[in-house]
Each structure stands twice: as structure tokens, then as C-alpha cells.
Short mmCIF file of N, CA and C in Angstrom, two decimals:
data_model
loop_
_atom_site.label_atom_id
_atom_site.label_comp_id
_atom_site.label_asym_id
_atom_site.label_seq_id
_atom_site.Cartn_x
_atom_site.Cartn_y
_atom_site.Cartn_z
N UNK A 1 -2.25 1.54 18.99
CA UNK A 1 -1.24 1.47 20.02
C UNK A 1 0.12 1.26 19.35
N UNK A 2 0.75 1.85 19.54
CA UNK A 2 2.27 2.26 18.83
C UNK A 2 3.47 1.89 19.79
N UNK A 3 4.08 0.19 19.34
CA UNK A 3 5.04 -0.21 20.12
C UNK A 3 6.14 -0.37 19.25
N UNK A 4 6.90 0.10 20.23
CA UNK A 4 8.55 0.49 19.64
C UNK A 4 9.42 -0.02 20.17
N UNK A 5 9.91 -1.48 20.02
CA UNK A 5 11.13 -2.81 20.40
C UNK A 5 12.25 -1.95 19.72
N UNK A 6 13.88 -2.35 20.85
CA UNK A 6 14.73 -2.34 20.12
C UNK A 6 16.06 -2.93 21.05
N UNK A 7 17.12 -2.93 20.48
CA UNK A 7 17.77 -3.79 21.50
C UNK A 7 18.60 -2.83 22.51
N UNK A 8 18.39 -2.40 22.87
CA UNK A 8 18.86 -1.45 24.10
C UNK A 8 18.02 -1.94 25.29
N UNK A 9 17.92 -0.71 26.04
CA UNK A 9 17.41 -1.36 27.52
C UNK A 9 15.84 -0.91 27.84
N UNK A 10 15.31 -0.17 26.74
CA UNK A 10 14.10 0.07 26.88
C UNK A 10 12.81 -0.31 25.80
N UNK A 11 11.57 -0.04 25.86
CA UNK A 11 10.75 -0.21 24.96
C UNK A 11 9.77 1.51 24.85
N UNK A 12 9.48 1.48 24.22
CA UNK A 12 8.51 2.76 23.70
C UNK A 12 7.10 2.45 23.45
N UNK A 13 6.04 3.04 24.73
CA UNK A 13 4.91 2.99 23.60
C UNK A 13 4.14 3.91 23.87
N UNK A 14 3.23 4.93 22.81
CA UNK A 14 2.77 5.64 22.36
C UNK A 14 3.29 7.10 22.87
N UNK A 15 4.64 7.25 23.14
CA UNK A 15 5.43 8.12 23.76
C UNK A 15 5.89 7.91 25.16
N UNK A 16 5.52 6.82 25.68
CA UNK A 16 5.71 6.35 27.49
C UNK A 16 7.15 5.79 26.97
N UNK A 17 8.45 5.37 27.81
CA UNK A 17 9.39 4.69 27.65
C UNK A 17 9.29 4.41 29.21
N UNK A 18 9.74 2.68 28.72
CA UNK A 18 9.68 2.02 29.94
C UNK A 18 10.96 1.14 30.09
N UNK A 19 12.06 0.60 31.22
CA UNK A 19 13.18 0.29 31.04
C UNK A 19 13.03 -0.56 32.31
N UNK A 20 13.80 -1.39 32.40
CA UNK A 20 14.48 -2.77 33.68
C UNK A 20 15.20 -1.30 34.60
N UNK A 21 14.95 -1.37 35.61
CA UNK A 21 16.07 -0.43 36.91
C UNK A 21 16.41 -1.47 37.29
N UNK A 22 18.00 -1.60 37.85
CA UNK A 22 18.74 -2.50 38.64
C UNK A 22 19.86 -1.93 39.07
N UNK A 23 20.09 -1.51 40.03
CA UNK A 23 20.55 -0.53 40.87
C UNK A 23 22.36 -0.96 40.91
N UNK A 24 22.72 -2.18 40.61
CA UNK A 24 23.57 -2.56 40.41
C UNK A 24 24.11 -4.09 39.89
N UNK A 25 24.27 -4.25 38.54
CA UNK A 25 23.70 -5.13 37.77
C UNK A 25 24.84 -6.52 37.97
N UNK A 26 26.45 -5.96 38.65
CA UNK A 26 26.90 -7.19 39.53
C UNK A 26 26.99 -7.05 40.92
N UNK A 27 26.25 -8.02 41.19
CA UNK A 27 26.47 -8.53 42.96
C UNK A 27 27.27 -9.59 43.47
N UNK A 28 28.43 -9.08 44.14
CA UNK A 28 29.39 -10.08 45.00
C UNK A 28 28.67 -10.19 46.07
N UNK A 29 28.63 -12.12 45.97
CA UNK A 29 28.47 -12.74 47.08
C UNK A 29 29.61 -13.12 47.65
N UNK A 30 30.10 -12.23 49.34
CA UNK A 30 30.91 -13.56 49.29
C UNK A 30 30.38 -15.20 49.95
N UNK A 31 30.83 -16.46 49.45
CA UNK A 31 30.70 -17.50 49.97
C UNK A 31 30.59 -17.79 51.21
N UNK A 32 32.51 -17.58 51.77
CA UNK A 32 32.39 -17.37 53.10
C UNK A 32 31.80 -17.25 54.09
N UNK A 33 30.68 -16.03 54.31
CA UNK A 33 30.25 -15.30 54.56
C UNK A 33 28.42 -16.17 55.30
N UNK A 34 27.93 -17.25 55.80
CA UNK A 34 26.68 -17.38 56.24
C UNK A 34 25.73 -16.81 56.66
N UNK A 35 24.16 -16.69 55.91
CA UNK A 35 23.51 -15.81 56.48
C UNK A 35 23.81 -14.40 56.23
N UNK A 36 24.53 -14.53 55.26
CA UNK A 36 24.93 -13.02 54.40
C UNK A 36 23.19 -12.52 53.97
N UNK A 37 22.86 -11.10 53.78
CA UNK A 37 21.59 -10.27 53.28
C UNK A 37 22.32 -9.42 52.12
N UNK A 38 22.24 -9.35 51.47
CA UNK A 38 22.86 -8.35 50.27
C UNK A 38 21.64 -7.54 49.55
N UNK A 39 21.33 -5.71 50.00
CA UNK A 39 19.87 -5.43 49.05
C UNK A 39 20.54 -5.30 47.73
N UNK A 40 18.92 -5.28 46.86
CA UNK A 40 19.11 -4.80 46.05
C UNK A 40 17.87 -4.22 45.46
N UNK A 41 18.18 -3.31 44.72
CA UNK A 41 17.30 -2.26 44.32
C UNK A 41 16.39 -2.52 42.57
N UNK A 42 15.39 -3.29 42.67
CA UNK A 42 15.11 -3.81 41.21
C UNK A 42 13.96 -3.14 40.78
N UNK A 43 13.47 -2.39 39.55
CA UNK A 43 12.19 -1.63 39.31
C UNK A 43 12.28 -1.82 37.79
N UNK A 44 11.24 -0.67 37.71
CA UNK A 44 11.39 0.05 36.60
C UNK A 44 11.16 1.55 36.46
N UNK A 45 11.79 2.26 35.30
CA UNK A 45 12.22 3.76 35.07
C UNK A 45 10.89 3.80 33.83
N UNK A 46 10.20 4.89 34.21
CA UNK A 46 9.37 5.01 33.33
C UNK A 46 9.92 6.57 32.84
N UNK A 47 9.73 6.90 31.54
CA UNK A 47 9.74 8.43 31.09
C UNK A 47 9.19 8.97 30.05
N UNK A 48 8.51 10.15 29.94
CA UNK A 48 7.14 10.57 29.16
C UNK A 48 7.78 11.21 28.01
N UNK A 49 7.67 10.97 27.11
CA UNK A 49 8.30 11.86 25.98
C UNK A 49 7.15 12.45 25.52
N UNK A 50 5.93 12.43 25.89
CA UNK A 50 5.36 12.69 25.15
C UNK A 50 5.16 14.45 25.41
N UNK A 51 3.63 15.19 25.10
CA UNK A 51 3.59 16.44 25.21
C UNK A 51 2.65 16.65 26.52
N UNK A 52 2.38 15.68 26.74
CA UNK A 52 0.79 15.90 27.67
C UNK A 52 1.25 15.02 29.65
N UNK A 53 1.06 15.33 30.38
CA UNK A 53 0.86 14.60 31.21
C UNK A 53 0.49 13.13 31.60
N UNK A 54 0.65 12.59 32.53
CA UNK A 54 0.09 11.24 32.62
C UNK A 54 0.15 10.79 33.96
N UNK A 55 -0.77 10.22 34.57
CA UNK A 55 0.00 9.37 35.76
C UNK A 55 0.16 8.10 35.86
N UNK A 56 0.87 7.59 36.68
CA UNK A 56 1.14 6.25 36.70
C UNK A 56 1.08 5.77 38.32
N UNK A 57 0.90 4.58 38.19
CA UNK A 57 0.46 4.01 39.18
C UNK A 57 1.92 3.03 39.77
N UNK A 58 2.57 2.35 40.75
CA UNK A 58 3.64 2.27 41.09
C UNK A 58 3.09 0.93 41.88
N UNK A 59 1.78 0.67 41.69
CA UNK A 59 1.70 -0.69 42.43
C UNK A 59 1.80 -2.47 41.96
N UNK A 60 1.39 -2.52 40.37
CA UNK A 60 1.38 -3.75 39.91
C UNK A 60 2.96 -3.74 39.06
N UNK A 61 3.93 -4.43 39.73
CA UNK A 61 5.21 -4.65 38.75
C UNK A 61 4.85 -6.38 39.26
N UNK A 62 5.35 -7.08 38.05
CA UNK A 62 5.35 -8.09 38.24
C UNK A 62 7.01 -8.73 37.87
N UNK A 63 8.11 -9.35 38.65
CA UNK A 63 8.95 -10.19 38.09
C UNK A 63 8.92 -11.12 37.08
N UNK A 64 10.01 -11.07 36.00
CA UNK A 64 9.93 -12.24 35.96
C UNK A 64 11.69 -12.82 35.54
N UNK A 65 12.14 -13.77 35.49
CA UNK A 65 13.78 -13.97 35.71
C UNK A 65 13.91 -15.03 34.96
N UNK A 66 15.18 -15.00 34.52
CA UNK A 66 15.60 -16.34 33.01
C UNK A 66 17.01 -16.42 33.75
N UNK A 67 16.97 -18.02 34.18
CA UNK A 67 18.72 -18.29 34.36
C UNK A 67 19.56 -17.93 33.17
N UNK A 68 20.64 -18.56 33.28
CA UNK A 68 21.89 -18.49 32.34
C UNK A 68 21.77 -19.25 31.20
N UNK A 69 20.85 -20.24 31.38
CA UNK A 69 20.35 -21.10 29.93
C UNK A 69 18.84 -20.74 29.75
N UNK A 70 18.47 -19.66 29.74
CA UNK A 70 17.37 -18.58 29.72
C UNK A 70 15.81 -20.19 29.72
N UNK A 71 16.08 -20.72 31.03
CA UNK A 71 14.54 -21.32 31.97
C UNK A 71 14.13 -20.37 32.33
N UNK A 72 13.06 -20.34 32.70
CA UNK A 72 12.22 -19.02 33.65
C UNK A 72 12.60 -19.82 35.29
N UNK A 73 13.05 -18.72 35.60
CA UNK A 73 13.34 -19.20 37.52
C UNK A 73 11.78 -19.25 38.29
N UNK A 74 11.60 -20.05 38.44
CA UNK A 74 10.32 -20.28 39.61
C UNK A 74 10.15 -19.26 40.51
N UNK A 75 9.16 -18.44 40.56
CA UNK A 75 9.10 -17.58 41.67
C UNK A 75 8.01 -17.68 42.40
N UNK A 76 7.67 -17.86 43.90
CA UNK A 76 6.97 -17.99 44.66
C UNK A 76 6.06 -16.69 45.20
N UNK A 77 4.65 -16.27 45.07
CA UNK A 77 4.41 -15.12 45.53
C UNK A 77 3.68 -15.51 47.12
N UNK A 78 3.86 -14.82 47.59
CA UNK A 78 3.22 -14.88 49.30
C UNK A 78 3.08 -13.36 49.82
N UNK A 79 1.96 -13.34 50.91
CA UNK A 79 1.56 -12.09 51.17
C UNK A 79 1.72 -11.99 53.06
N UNK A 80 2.45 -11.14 53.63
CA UNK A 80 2.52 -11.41 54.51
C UNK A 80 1.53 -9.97 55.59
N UNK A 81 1.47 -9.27 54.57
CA UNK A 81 0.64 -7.74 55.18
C UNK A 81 -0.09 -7.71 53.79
N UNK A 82 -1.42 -6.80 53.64
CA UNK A 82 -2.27 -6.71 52.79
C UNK A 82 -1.90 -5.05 52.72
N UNK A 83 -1.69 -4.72 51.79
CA UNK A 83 -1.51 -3.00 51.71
C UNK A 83 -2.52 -2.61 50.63
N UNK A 84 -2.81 -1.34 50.69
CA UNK A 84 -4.06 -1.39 49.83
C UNK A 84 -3.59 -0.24 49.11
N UNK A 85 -4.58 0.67 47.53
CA UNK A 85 -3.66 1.60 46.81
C UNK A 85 -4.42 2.86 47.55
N UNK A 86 -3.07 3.60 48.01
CA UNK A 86 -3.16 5.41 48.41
C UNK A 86 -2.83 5.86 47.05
N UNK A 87 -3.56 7.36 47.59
CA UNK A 87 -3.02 8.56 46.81
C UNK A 87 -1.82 8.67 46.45
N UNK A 88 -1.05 8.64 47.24
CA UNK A 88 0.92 8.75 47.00
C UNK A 88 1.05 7.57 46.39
N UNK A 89 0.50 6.68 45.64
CA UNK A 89 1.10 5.53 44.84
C UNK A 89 0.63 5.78 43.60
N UNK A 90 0.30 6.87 43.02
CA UNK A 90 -0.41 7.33 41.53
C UNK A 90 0.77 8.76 41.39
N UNK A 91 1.95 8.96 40.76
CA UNK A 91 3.03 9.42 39.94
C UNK A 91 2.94 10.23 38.87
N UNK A 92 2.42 11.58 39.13
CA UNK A 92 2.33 12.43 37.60
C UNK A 92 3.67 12.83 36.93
N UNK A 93 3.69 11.89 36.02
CA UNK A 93 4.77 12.53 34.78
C UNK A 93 4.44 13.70 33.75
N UNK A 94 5.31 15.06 33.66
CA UNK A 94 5.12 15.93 33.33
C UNK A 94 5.90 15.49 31.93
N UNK A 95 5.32 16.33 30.64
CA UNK A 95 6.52 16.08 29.85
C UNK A 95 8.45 15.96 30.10
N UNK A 96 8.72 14.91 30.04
CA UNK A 96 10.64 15.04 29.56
C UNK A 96 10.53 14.27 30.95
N UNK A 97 10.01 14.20 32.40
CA UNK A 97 10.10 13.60 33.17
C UNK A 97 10.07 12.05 33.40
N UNK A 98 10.91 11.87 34.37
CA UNK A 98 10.97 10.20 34.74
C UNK A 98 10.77 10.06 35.88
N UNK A 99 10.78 8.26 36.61
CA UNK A 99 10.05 8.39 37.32
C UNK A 99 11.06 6.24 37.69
N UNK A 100 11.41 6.24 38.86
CA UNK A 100 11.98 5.26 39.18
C UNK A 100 10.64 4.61 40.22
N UNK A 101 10.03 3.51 39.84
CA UNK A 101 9.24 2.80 41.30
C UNK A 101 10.15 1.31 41.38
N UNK A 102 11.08 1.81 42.37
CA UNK A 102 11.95 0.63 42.95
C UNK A 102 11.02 -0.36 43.68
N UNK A 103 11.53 -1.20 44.25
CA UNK A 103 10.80 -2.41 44.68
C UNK A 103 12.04 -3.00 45.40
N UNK A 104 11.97 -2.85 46.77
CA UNK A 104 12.91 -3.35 47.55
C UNK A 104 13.42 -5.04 47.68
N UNK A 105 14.34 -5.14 47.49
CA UNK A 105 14.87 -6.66 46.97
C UNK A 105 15.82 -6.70 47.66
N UNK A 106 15.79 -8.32 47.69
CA UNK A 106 17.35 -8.68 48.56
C UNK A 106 17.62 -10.13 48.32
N UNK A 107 19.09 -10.56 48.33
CA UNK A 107 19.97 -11.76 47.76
C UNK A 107 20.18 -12.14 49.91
N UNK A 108 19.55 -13.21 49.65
CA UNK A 108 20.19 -14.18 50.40
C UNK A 108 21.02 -15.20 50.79
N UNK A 109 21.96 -15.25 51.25
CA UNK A 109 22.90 -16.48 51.29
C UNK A 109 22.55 -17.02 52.86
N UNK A 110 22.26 -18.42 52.67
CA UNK A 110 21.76 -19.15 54.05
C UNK A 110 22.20 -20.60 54.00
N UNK A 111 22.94 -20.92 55.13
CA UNK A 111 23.02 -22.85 54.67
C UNK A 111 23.26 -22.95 53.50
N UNK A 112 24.16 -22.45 52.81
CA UNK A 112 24.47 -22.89 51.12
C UNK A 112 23.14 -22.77 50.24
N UNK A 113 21.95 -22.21 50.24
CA UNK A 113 21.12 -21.61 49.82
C UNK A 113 21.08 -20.32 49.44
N UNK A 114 21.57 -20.04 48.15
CA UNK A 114 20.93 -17.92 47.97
C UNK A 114 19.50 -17.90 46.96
N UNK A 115 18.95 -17.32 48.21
CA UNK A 115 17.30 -17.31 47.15
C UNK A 115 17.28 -15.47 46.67
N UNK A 116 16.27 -15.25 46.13
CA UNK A 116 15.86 -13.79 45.88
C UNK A 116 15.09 -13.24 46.29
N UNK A 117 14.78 -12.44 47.01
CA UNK A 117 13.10 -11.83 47.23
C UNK A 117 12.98 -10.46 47.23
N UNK A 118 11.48 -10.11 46.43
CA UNK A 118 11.39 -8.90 45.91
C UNK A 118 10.21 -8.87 46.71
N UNK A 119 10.22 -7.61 47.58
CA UNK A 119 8.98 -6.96 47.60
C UNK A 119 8.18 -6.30 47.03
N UNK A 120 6.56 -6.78 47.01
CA UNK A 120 5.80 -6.42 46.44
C UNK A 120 5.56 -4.94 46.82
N UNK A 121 4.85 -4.08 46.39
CA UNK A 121 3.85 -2.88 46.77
C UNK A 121 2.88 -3.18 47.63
N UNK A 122 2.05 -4.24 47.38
CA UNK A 122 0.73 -4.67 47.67
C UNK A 122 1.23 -5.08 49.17
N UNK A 123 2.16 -5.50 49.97
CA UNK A 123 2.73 -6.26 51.02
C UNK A 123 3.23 -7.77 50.96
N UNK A 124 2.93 -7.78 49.53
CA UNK A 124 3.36 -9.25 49.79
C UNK A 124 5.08 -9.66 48.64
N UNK A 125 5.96 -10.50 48.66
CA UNK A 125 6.97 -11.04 48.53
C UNK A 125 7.28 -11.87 47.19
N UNK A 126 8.03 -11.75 46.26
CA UNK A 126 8.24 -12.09 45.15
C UNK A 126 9.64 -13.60 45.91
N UNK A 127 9.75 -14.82 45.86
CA UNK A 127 10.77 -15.23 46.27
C UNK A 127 11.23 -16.28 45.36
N UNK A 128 12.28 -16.73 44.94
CA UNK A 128 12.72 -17.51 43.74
C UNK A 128 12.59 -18.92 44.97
N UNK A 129 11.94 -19.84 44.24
CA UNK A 129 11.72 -21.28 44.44
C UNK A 129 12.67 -22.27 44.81
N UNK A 130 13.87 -22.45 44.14
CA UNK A 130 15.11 -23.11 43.82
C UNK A 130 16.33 -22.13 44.25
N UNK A 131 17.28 -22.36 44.72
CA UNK A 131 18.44 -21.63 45.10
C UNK A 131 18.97 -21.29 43.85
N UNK A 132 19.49 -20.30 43.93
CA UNK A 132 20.14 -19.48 42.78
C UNK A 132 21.71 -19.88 42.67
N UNK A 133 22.60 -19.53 41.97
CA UNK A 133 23.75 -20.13 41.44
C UNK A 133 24.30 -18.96 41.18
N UNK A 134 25.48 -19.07 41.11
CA UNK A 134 26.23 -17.94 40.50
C UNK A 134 26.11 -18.03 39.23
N UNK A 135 26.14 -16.59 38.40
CA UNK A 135 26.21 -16.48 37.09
C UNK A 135 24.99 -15.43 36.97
N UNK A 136 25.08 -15.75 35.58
CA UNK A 136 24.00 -14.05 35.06
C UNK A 136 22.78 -14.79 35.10
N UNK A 137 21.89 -13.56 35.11
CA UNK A 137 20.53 -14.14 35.20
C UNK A 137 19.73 -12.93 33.99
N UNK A 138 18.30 -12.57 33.71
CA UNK A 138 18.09 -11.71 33.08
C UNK A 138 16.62 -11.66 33.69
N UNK A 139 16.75 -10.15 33.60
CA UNK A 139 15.19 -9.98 34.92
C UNK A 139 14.77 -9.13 34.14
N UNK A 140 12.96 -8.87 34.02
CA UNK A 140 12.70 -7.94 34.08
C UNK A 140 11.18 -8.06 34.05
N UNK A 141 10.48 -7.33 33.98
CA UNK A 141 9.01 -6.86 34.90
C UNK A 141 8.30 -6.74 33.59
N UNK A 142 6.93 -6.96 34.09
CA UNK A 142 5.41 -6.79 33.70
C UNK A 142 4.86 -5.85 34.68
N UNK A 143 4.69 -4.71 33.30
CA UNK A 143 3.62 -3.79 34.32
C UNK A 143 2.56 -2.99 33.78
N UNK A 144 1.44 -3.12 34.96
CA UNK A 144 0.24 -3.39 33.76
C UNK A 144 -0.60 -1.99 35.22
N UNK A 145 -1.65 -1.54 34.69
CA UNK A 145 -2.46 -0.37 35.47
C UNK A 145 -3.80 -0.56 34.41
N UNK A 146 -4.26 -1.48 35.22
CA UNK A 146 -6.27 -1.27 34.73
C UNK A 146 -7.32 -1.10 35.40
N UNK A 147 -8.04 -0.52 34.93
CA UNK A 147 -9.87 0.19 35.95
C UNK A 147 -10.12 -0.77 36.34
N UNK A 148 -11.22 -0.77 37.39
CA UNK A 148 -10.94 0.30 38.25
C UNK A 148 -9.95 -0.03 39.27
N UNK A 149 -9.59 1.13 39.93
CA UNK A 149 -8.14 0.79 40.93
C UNK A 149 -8.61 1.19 42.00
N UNK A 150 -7.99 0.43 43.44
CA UNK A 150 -8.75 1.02 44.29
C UNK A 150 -10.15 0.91 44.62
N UNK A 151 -10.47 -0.35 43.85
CA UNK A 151 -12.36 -0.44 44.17
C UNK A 151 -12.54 -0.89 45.36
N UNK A 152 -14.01 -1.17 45.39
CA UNK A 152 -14.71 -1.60 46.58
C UNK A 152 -15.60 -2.57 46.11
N UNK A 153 -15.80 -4.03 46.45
CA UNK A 153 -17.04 -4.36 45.57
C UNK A 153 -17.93 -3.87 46.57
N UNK A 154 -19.58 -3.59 45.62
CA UNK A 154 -20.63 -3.30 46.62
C UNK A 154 -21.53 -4.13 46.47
N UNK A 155 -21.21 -5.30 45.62
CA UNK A 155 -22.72 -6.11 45.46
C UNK A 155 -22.91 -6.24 44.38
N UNK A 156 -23.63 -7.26 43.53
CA UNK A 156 -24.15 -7.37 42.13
C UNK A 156 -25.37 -7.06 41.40
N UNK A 157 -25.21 -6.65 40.62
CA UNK A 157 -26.67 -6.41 39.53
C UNK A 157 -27.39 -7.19 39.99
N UNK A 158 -28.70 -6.74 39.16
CA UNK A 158 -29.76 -7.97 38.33
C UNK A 158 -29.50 -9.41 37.90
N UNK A 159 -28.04 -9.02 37.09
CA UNK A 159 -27.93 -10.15 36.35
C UNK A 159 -26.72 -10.88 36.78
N UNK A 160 -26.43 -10.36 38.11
CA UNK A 160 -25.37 -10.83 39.01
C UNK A 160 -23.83 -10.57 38.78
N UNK A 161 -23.82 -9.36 37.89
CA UNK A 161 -22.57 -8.93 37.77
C UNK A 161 -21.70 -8.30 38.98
N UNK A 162 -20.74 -8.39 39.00
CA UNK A 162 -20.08 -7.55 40.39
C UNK A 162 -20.18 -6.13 40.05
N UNK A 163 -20.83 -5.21 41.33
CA UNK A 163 -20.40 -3.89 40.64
C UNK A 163 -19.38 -3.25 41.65
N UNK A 164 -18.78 -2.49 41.45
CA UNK A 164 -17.79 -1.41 41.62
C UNK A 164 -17.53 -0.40 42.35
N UNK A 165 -16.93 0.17 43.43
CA UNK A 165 -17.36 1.58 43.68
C UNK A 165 -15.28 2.10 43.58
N UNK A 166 -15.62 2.95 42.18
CA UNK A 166 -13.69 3.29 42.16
C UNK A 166 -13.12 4.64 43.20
N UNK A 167 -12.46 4.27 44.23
CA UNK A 167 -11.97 4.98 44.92
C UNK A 167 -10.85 6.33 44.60
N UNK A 168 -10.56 6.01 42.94
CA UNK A 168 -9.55 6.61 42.76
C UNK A 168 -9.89 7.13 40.85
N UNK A 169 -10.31 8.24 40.60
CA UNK A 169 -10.50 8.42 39.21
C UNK A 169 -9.99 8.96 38.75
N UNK A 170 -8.87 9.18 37.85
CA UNK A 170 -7.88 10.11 36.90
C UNK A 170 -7.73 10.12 35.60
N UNK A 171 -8.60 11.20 35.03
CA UNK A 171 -8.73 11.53 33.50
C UNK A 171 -6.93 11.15 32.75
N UNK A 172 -5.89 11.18 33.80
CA UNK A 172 -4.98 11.18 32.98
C UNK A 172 -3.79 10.37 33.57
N UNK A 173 -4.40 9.34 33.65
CA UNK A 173 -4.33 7.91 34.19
C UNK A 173 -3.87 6.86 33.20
N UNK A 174 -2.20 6.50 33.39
CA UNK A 174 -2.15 5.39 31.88
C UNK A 174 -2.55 4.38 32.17
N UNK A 175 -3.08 3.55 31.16
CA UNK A 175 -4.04 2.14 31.57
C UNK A 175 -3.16 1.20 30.16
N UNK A 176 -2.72 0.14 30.69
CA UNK A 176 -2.21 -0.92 29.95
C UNK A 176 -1.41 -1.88 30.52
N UNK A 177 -0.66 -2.24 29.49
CA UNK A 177 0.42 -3.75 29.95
C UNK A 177 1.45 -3.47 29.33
N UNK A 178 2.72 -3.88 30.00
CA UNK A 178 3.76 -3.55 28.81
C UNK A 178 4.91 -4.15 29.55
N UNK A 179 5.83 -5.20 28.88
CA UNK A 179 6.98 -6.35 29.82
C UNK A 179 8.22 -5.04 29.11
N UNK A 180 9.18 -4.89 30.23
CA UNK A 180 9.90 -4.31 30.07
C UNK A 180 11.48 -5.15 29.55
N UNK A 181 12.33 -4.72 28.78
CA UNK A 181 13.42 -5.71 28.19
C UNK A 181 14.03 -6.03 29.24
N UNK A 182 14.72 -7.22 29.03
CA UNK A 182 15.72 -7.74 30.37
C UNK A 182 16.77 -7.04 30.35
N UNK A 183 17.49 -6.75 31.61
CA UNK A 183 18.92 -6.28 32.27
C UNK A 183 19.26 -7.64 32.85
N UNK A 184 20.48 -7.64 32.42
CA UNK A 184 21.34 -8.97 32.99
C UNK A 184 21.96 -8.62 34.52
N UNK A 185 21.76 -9.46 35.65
CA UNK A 185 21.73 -9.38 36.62
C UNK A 185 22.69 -10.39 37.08
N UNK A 186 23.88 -10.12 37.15
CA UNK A 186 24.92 -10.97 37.93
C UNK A 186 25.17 -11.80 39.34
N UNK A 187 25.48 -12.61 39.42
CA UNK A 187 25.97 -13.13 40.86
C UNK A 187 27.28 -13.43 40.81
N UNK A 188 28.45 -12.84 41.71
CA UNK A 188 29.44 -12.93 41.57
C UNK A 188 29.95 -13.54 42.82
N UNK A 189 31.03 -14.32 42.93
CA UNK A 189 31.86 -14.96 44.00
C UNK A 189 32.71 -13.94 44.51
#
């Protein structure tokens, strides 16, 4: 497995390039303003350099966020609808092609509270724990696609293993993990 760090905004591996999307990397809050909603658009850009095809799957991104004195921000997950994986959530990248799976997000300002919350794929809500502050922050995602996807359990072996029934099989299917570099993510007054 052939991983390729560098300090720009992406990582490389075995010809996949994977990058932080942030649709707009300063956000004015104004203060003023109560009960302000501000979206924002947070993912990741995947793109195939390689020669061959691939698909990708658009459902497991995971957050993760470093204040301004790089703590990890507490994030709360909760599920408020159960969504399950379709066909239209598996992404064939052709060679030279890219491929944006945004994840709908939004900055809240409430009662002197601005929290974050990212929606999941799955239906459920990414939400920062602690109120957020003005200043930079640095975000960026874990994203991982492993067998089987889309199962069913049907029951266990002999020896009481869980077995499987995969709803979804693709010879050309990327399977791994890979944290994408941080994009600095502003909060502005």
C-alpha cells in the first residue's frame, strides 16, 4: 500500500487522491444577529489518477476538528432517521475523474451559543459538544469503505459466527481507511 503525505491539501494512495472539501474556508458570523443558521458545505474530493476504474462509496466520512490550540473539539454523534446504503451511494471514478461527497453542514448561532452540525449519510448528525469561538479551527475526515456493505445478518454458524448476506458486490470497489489533511476553517465576526 503506497502512501504519499505532503503538505498541501491532499494525500495520495496507490493512485486514489483524497483532499478536505470546504466550500468556503471563512465564515462570517454576524454576532448581532440571534438564532442566525449559516450552511456550510464540508466533504471530501476524491480523484483517480490512476489507469483503471474504481468505485467509491459516499457513505462512511467521519469528522474530526482541532481548535486553535489544536484540542480535538468534542463531537456528539446522534441519529435521528436510520438511512440505509442504495445503489446511487457507490460513485464510479473513471480515470482523471473526481468526485465531491459533500455532507451538509451548518454553523449555528443561538443564545450566545454557535455549535456545528454535520450531517451524516447514514441519517444521523455530527454536532460539536462545547460552543465554538471565533477563530480558526482545522477539520478534516476519516474515510474508510469495508466488506461487506449493505449486509443483512442472517444468523450464525456452527461455531456461532455471524454470517452475512452482501447486498451490494463490486469487483471494483475501493476498500480501506485513509484521514484526509486538515483545511483550516474560520469563524469570523
Amino acid at each position: 500500500m503506497m502512501f504519499q503525505a505532503n503538505n498541501t491539501n491532499f494525500v495520495e494512495l496507490n493512485g486514489f487522491r483524497f483532499e478536505t472539501f470546504i466550500s468556503d474556508g471563512s465564515i462570517s458570523v454576524p454576532e448581532s444577529r440571534p438564532n442566525l443558521t449559516v450552511p456550510i458545505q464540508l466533504g471530501i474530493r476524491i480523484t483517480n489518477k490512476t489507469s483503471s476504474p474504481k468505485r467509491f462509496l459516499d457513505f462512511y466520512l467521519t469528522p474530526e476538528i482541532l481548535s486553535k490550540n489544536s484540542k480535538l473539539v468534542g463531537l456528539v454523534f446522534a441519529r435521528n432517521v436510520t438511512l440505509f446504503v442504495s445503489e446511487s451511494n457507490f460513485k464510479l471514478l473513471k480515470p482523471g475523474e473526481s468526485t465531491i461527497f459533500k455532507l451538509n453542514s451548518k454553523l449555528t448561532l443561538y443564545q450566545g451559543t454557535m455549535r456545528l452540525s454535520i450531517l451524516s449519510m447514514d441519517g444521523g448528525v455530527w454536532t460539536s459538544f462545547n460552543s465554538l469561538e471565533f477563530g480558526s479551527y482545522k477539520v478534516r475526515f476519516h474515510y474508510r469503505t469495508e466488506p461487506p456493505i449493505g449486509h443483512r445478518f442472517l444468523g450464525k454458524d456452527s461455531k456461532g459466527n455471524p454470517i452475512y448476506d452482501s447486498l451490494f458486490e463490486f469487483d471494483d470497489l475501493w476498500t480501506g481507511s485513509i484521514f484526509t489533511p486538515y483545511r483550516i476553517l474560520s469563524l469570523i465576526k
